[in-house]
Tab-separated table of C-alpha atoms in Angstrom:
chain	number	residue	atom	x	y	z
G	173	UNK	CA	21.446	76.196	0.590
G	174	UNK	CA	22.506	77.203	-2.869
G	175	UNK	CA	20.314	78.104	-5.635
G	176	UNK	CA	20.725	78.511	-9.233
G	177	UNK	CA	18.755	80.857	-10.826
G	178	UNK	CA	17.009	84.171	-10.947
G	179	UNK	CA	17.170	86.252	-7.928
G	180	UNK	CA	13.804	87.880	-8.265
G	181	UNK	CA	12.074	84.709	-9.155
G	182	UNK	CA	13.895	82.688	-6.752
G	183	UNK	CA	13.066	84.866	-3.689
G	184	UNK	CA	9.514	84.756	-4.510
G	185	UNK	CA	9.494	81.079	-3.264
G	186	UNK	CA	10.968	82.629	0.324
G	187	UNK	CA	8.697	82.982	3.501
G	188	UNK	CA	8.214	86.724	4.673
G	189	UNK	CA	10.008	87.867	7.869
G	190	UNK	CA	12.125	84.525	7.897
G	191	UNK	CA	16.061	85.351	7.273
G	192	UNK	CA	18.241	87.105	10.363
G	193	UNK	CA	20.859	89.227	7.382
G	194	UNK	CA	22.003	90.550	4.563
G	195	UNK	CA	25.523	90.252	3.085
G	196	UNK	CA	25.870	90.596	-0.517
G	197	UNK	CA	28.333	91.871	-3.202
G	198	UNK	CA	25.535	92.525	-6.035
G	199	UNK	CA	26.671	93.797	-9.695
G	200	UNK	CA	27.800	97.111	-9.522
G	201	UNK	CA	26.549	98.211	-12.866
G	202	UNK	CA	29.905	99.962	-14.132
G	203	UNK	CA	27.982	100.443	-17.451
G	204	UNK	CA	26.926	102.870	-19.722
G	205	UNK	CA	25.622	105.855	-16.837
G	206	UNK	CA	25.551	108.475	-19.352
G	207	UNK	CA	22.662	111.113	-17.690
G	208	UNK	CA	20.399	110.038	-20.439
G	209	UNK	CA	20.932	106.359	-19.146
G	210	UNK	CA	20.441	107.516	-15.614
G	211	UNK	CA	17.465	109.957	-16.546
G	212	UNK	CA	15.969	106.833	-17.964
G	213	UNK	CA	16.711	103.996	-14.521
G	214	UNK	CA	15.168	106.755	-12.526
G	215	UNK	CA	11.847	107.185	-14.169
G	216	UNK	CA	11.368	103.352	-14.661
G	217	UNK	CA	12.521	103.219	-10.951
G	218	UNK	CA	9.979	105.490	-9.768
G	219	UNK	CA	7.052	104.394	-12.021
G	220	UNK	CA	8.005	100.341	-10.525
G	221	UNK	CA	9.163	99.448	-14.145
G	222	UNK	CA	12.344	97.706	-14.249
G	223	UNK	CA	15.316	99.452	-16.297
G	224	UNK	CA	17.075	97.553	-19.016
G	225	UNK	CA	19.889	98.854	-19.747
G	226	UNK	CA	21.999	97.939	-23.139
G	227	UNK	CA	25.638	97.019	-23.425
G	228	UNK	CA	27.988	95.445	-20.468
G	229	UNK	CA	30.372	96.430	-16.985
G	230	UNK	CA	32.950	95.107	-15.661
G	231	UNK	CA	35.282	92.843	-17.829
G	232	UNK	CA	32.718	93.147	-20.247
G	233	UNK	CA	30.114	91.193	-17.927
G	234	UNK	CA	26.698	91.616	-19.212
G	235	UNK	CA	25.491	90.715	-15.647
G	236	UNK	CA	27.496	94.109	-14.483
G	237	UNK	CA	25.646	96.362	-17.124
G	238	UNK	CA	23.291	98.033	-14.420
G	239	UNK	CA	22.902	98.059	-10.442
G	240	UNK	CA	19.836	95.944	-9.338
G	241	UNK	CA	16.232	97.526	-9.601
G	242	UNK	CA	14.101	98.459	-6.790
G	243	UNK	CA	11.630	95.262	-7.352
G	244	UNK	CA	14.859	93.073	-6.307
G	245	UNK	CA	15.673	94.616	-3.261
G	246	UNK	CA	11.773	94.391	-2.353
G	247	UNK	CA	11.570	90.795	-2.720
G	248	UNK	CA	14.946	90.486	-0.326
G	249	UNK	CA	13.133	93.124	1.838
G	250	UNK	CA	10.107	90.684	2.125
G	251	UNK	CA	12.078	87.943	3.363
G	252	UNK	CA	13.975	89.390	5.938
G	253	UNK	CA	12.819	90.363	9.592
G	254	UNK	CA	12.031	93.104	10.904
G	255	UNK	CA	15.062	95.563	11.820
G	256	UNK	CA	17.385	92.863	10.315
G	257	UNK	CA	20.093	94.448	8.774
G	258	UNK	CA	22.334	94.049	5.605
G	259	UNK	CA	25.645	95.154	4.164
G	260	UNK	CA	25.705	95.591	0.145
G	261	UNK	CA	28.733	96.510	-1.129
G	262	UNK	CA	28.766	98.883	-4.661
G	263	UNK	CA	30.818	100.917	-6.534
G	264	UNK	CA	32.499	104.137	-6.700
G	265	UNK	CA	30.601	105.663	-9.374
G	266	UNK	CA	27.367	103.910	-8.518
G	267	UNK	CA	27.074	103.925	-4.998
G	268	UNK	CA	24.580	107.050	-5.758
G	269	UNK	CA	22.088	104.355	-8.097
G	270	UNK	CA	22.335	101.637	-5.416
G	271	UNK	CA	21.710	103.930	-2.196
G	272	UNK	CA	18.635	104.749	-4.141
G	273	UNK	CA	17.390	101.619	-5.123
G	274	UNK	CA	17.491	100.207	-1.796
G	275	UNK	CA	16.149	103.151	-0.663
G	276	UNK	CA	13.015	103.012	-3.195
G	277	UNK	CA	12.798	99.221	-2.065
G	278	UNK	CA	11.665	100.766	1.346
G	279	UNK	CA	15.073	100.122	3.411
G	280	UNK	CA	16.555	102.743	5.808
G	281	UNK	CA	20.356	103.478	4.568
G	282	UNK	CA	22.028	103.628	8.043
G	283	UNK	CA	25.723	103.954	7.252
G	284	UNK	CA	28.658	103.694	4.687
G	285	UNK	CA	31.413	101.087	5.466
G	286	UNK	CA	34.686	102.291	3.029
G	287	UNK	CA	36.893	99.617	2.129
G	288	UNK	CA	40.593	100.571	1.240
G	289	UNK	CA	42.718	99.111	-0.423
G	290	UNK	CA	46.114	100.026	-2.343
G	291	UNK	CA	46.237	97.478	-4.944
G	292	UNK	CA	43.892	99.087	-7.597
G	293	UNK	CA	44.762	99.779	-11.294
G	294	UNK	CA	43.924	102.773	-13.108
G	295	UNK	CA	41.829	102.620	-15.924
G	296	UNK	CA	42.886	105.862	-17.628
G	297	UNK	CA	43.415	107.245	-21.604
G	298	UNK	CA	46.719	108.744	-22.161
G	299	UNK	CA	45.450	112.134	-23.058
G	300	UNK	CA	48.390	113.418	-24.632
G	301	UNK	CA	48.851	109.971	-26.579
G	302	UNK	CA	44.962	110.398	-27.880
G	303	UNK	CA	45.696	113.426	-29.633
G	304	UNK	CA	48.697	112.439	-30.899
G	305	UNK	CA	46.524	109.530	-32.667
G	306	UNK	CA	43.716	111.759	-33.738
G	307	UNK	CA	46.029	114.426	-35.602
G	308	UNK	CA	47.238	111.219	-37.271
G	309	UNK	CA	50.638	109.576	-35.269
G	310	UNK	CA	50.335	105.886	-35.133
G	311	UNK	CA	49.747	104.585	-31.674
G	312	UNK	CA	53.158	102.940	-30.696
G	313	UNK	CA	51.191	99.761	-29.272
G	314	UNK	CA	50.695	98.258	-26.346
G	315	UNK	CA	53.147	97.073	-23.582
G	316	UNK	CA	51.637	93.341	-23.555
G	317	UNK	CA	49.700	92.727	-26.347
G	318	UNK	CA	47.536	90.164	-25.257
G	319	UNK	CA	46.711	92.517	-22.331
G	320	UNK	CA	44.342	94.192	-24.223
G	321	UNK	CA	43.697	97.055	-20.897
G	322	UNK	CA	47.245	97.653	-20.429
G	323	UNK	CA	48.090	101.242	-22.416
G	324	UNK	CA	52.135	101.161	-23.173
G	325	UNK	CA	52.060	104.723	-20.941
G	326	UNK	CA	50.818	103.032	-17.753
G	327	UNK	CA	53.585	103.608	-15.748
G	328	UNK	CA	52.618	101.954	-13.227
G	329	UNK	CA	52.732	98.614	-14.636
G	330	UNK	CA	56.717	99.070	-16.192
G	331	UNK	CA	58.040	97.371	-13.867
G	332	UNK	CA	55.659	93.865	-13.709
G	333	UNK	CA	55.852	93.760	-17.510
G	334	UNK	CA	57.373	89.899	-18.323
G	335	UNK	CA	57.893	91.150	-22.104
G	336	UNK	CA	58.216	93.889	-24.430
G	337	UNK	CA	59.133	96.674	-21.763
G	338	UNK	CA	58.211	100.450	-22.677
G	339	UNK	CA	59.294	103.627	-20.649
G	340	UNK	CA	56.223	106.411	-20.494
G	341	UNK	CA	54.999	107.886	-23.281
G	342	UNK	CA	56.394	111.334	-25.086
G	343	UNK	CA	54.202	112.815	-27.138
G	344	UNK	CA	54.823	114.374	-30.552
G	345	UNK	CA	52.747	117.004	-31.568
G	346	UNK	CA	52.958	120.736	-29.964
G	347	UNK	CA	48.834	120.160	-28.956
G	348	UNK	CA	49.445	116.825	-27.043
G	349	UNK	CA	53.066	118.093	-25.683
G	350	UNK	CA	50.258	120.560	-23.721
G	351	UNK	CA	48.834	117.989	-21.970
G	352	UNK	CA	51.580	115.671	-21.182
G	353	UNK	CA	50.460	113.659	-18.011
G	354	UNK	CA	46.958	114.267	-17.968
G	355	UNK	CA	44.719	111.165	-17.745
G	356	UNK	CA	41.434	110.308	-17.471
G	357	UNK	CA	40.337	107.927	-14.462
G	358	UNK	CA	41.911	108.615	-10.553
G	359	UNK	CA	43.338	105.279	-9.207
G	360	UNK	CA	40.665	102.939	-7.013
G	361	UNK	CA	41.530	102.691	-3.986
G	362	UNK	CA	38.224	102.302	-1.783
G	363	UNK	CA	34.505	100.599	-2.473
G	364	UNK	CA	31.460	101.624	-0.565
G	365	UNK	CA	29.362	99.318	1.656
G	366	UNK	CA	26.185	100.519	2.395
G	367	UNK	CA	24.754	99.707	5.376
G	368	UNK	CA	20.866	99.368	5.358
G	369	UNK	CA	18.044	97.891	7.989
G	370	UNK	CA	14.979	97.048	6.913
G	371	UNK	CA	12.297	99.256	9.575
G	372	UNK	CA	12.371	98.265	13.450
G	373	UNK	CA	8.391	96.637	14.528
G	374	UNK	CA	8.566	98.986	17.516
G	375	UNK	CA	11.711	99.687	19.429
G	376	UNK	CA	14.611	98.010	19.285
G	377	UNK	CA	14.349	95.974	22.445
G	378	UNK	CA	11.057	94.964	21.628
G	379	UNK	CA	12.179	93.894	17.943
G	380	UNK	CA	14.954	92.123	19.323
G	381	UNK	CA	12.675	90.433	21.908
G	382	UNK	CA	10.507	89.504	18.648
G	383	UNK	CA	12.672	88.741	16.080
G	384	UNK	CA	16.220	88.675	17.965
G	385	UNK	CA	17.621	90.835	15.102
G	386	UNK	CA	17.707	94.545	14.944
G	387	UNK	CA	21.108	95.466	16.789
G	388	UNK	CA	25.282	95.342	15.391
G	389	UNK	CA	27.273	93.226	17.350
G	390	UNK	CA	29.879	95.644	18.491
G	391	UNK	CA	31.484	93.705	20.778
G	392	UNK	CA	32.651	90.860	18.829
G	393	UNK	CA	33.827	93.241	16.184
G	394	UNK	CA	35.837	95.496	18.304
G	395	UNK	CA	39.210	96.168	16.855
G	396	UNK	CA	42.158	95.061	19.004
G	397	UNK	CA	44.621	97.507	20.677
G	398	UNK	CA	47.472	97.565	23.287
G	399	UNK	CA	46.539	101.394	23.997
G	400	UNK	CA	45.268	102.381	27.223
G	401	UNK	CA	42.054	103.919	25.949
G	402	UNK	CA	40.241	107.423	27.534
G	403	UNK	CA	37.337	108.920	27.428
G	404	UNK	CA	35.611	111.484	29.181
G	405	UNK	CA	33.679	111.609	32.402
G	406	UNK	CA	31.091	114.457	33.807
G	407	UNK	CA	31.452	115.098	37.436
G	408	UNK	CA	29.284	118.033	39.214
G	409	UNK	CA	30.862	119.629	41.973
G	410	UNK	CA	28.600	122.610	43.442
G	411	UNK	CA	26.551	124.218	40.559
G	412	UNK	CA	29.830	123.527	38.055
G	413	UNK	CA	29.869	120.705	35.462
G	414	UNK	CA	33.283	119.605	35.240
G	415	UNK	CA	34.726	117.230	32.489
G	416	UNK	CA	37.576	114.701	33.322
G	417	UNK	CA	39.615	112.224	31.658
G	418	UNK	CA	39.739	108.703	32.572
G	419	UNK	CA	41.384	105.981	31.307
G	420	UNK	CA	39.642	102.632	30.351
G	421	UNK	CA	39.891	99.291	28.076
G	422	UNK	CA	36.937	96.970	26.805
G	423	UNK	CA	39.214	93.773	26.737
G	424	UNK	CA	38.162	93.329	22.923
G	425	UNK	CA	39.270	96.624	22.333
G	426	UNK	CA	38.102	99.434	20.302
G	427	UNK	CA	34.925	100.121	19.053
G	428	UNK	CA	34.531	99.281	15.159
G	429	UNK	CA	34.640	102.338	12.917
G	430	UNK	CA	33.084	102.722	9.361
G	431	UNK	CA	36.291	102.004	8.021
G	432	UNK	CA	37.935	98.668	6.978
G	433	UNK	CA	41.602	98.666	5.501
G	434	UNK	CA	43.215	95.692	3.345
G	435	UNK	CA	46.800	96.779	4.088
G	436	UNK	CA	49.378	96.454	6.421
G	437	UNK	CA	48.696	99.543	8.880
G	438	UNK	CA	51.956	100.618	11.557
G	439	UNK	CA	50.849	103.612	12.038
G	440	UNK	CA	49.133	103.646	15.530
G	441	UNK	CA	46.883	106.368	14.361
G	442	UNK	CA	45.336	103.820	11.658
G	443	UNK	CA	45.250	100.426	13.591
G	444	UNK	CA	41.927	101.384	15.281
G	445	UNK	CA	40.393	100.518	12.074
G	446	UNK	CA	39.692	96.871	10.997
G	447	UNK	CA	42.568	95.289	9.163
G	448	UNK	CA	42.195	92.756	5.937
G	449	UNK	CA	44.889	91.426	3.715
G	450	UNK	CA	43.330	91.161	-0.133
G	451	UNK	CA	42.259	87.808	-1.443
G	452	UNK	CA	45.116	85.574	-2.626
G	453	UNK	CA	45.433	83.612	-5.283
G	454	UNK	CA	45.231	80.269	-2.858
G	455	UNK	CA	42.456	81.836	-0.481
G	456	UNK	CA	40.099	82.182	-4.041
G	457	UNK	CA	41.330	78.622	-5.366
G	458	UNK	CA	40.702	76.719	-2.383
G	459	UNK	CA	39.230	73.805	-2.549
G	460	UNK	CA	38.716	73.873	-6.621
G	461	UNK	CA	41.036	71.551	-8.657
G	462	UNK	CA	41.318	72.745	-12.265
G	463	UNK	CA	43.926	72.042	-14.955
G	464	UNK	CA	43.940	75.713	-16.147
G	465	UNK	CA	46.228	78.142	-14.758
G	466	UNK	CA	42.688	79.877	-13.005
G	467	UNK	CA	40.440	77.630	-11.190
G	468	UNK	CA	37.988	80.626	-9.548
G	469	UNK	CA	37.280	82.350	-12.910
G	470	UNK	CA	34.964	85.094	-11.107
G	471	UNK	CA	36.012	88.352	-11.555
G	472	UNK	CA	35.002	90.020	-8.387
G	473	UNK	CA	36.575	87.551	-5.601
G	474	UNK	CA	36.652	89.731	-2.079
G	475	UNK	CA	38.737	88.736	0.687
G	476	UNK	CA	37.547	85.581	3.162
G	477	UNK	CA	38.330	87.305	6.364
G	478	UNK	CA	36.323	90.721	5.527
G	479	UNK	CA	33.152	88.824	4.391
G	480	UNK	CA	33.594	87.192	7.753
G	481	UNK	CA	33.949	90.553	10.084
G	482	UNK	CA	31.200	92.084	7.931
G	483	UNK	CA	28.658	88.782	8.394
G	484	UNK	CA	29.673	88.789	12.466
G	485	UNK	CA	28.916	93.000	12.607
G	486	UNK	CA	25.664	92.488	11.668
G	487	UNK	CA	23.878	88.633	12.336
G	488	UNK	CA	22.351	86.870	15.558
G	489	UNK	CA	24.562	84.114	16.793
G	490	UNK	CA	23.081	80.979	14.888
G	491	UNK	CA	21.480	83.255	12.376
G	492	UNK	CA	20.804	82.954	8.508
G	493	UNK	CA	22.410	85.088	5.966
G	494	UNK	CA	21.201	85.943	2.537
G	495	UNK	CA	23.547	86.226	-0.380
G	496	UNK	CA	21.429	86.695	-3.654
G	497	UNK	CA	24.420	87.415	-5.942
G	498	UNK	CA	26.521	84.442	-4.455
G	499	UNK	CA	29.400	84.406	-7.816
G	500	UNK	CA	32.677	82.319	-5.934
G	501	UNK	CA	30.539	82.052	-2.787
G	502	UNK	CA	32.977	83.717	-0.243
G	503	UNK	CA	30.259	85.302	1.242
G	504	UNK	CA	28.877	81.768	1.964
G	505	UNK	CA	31.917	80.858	2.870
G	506	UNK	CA	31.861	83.487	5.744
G	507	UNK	CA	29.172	82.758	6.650
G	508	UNK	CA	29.733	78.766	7.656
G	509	UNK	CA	33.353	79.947	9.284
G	510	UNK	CA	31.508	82.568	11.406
G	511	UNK	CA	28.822	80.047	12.285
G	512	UNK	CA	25.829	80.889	10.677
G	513	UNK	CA	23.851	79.634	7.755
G	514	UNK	CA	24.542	80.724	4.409
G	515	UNK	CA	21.418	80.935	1.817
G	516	UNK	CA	23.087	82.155	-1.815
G	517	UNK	CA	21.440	82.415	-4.803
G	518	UNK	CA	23.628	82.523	-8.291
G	519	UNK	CA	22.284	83.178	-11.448
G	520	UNK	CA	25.067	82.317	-14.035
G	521	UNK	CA	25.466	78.231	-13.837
G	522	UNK	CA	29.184	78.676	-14.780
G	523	UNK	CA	29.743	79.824	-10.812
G	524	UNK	CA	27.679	76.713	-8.928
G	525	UNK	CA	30.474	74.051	-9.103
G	526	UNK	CA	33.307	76.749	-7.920
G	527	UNK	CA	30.599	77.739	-5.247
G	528	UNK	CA	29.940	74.202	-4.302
G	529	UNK	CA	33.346	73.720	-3.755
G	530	UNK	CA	34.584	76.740	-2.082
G	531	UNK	CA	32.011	76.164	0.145
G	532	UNK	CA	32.834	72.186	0.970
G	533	UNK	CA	36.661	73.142	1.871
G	534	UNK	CA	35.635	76.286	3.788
G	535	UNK	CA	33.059	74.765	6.147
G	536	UNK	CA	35.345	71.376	6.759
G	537	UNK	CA	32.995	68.657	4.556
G	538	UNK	CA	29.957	70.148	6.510
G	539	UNK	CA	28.209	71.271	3.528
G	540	UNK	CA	29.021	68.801	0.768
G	541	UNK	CA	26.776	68.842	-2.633
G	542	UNK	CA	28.781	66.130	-3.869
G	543	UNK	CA	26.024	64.644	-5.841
G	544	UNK	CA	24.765	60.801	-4.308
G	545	UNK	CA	23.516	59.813	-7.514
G	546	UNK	CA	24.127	60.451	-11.054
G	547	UNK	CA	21.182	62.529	-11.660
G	548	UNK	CA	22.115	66.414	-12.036
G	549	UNK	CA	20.391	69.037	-10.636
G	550	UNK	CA	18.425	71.737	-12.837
G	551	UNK	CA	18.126	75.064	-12.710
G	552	UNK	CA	16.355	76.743	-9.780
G	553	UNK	CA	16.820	73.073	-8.096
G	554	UNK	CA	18.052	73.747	-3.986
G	555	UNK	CA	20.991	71.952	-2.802
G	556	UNK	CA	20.184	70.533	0.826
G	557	UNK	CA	22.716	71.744	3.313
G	558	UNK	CA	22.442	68.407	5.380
């Protein structure tokens, strides 16, 4: 089903214990996380107060101005089983805030998935340039104008500029001359995933017994390899432990690691890891028919086939799969290719049609909200799956 509206109200309406997973790309809250700011989040936090913050994130989102509170992540603790597991990805510089807040929700943090990448832009200041403007130089401009966070010094962009090409930036004065090169920001090149279970009811074969979640499905996610594969083996001959290497190979190869990598990998040291290609332009436009040169206007589109690895690691065949902060729905998406049954939730209206869409192409007509009459839905409305 998808849902528009409110995350924390919406859940409310959920039965306890009743959904299998958790795969969700929240807001990561690239705001304002001055220590004051923080200071602030973590006393709310801990008294069960919500923290507003002020201002926006990402691209100027105000959705993106702070990571989800504690009293979220209880309600989507309440609905899932026991030992069910989820995967939430976050950001660099917040993955500290989030960890927390899950934590504080009463979730166990079991692992960190990293997902690289090499296609990230650095958001940096010219430090050399803003001195320069400070002791009074004018600031040459920009390198596309209507590119409002593209700085004419960021090399790195020279060479994909369609107009008004600059080479890097010299500065003038003696003081900036000092710090020629420095910047401000280190390229992204990875996000965290944080891997969480809500508590097992018992052990784990009981809970699985129970509630058939509880476990990661390693075998279905092993990583494919033509290597002969070793490990070793303890024999005892006499009173002497002796360790020996055999060789060996699980036909769906090896065992999945922690990390997940979105470019081409030859080295044979790196292909143990899962591979994943970044999402293109027609894998985030599928399905939607716009006139404008963007169809899928969300900012924060991740790639088809890793929301599909990351939704098989962790769900029971047949299983449900939560996605409170749905945006483009590619989690949803996943989730139908893989099998399973996608529940998303989406706050911000402007995201339901794309989602709606997405989600018709992905899963081959089988869930169509093509409306049968002409009434329209309202907010908070469900959209049957069948």
């Amino acid at each position: 089903m998808i849902i528009n509206g409110d995350s924390l109200e919406v859940l409310k309406t959920f039965e306890p214990n009743s959904i299998d997973a958790l795969v969700t790309d929240p807001p990561y809250g690239l705001g304002n996380t001055s220590p004051a700011n923080v200071t602030a989040c973590l006393q709310a936090w801990i008294s069960g107060q919500d923290y507003q913050a002020s201002g926006s994130g990402f691209m100027s989102k105000e959705w993106d101005s702070w990571v989800p509170s504690p009293n979220l992540w209880r309600e989507v603790y309440r609905v899932l089983k026991p030992g069910a597991h989820g995967l939430v990805f976050s950001g660099s510089r917040t993955e500290d805030l989030m960890s927390i807040s899950l934590r504080l929700a009463g979730f166990e943090v079991r692992d960190r998935l990293v997902w690289l990448y090499g296609s990230g832009f650095p958001k940096s200041h010219n430090v050399s340039l803003s001195i320069d403007k400070r002791l009074g130089y004018p600031n040459r401009g920009r390198a596309i104008p209507t590119a409002s966070q593209y700085q004419a010094s960021d090399i790195e962009q020279k060479n994909k500029l369609t107009s008004n090409p600059v080479d890097p930036y010299e500065p003038t004065t003696e003081q900036a001359k000092k710090y020629k090169g420095f910047g401000t920001a280190l390229k992204p090149a990875y996000e965290p995933i944080i891997l969480i279970r809500k508590p097992l009811n018992g052990t784990i074969a009981g809970n699985v017994l129970t509630h058939g979640v509880g476990g990661l499905n390693i075998d279905d996610c092993r990583i494919g390899t033509d290597e002969q594969l070793s490990y070793s083996k303890s024999q005892k001959i006499g009173v002497t432990k002796f360790k020996t290497s055999q060789s060996s190979q699980h036909p769906n190869g090896r065992w999945p690691a922690n990390i997940l990598i979105n470019e081409e990998i030859n080295d044979p040291l790196l292909k143990r890891y899962f591979y994943c290609a970044k999402t293109s332009k027609a894998e985030r436009e599928a399905g939607l028919i716009s006139n404008e040169s963007r169809a899928n206007i969300h900012p924060t589109v991740k790639p088809l086939d890793l929301m599909r690895y990351l939704c098989r690691l962790i769900t029971p065949p047949q299983g449900t799969i939560l996605e409170p902060f749905a945006g483009s729905g590619t989690t949803l998406c996943a989730a139908a290719l893989e099998g399973f049954e996608p529940i998303g939730i989406e706050r911000e209206a402007e995201y339901i049609e794309i989602i709606k869409a997405r989600l018709k192409h992905w899963s081959g007509g089988r869930y169509d909200y093509t409306p049968k009459t002409n009434d329209k839905p309202k907010v908070g409305e469900q959209f049957k799956l069948f």
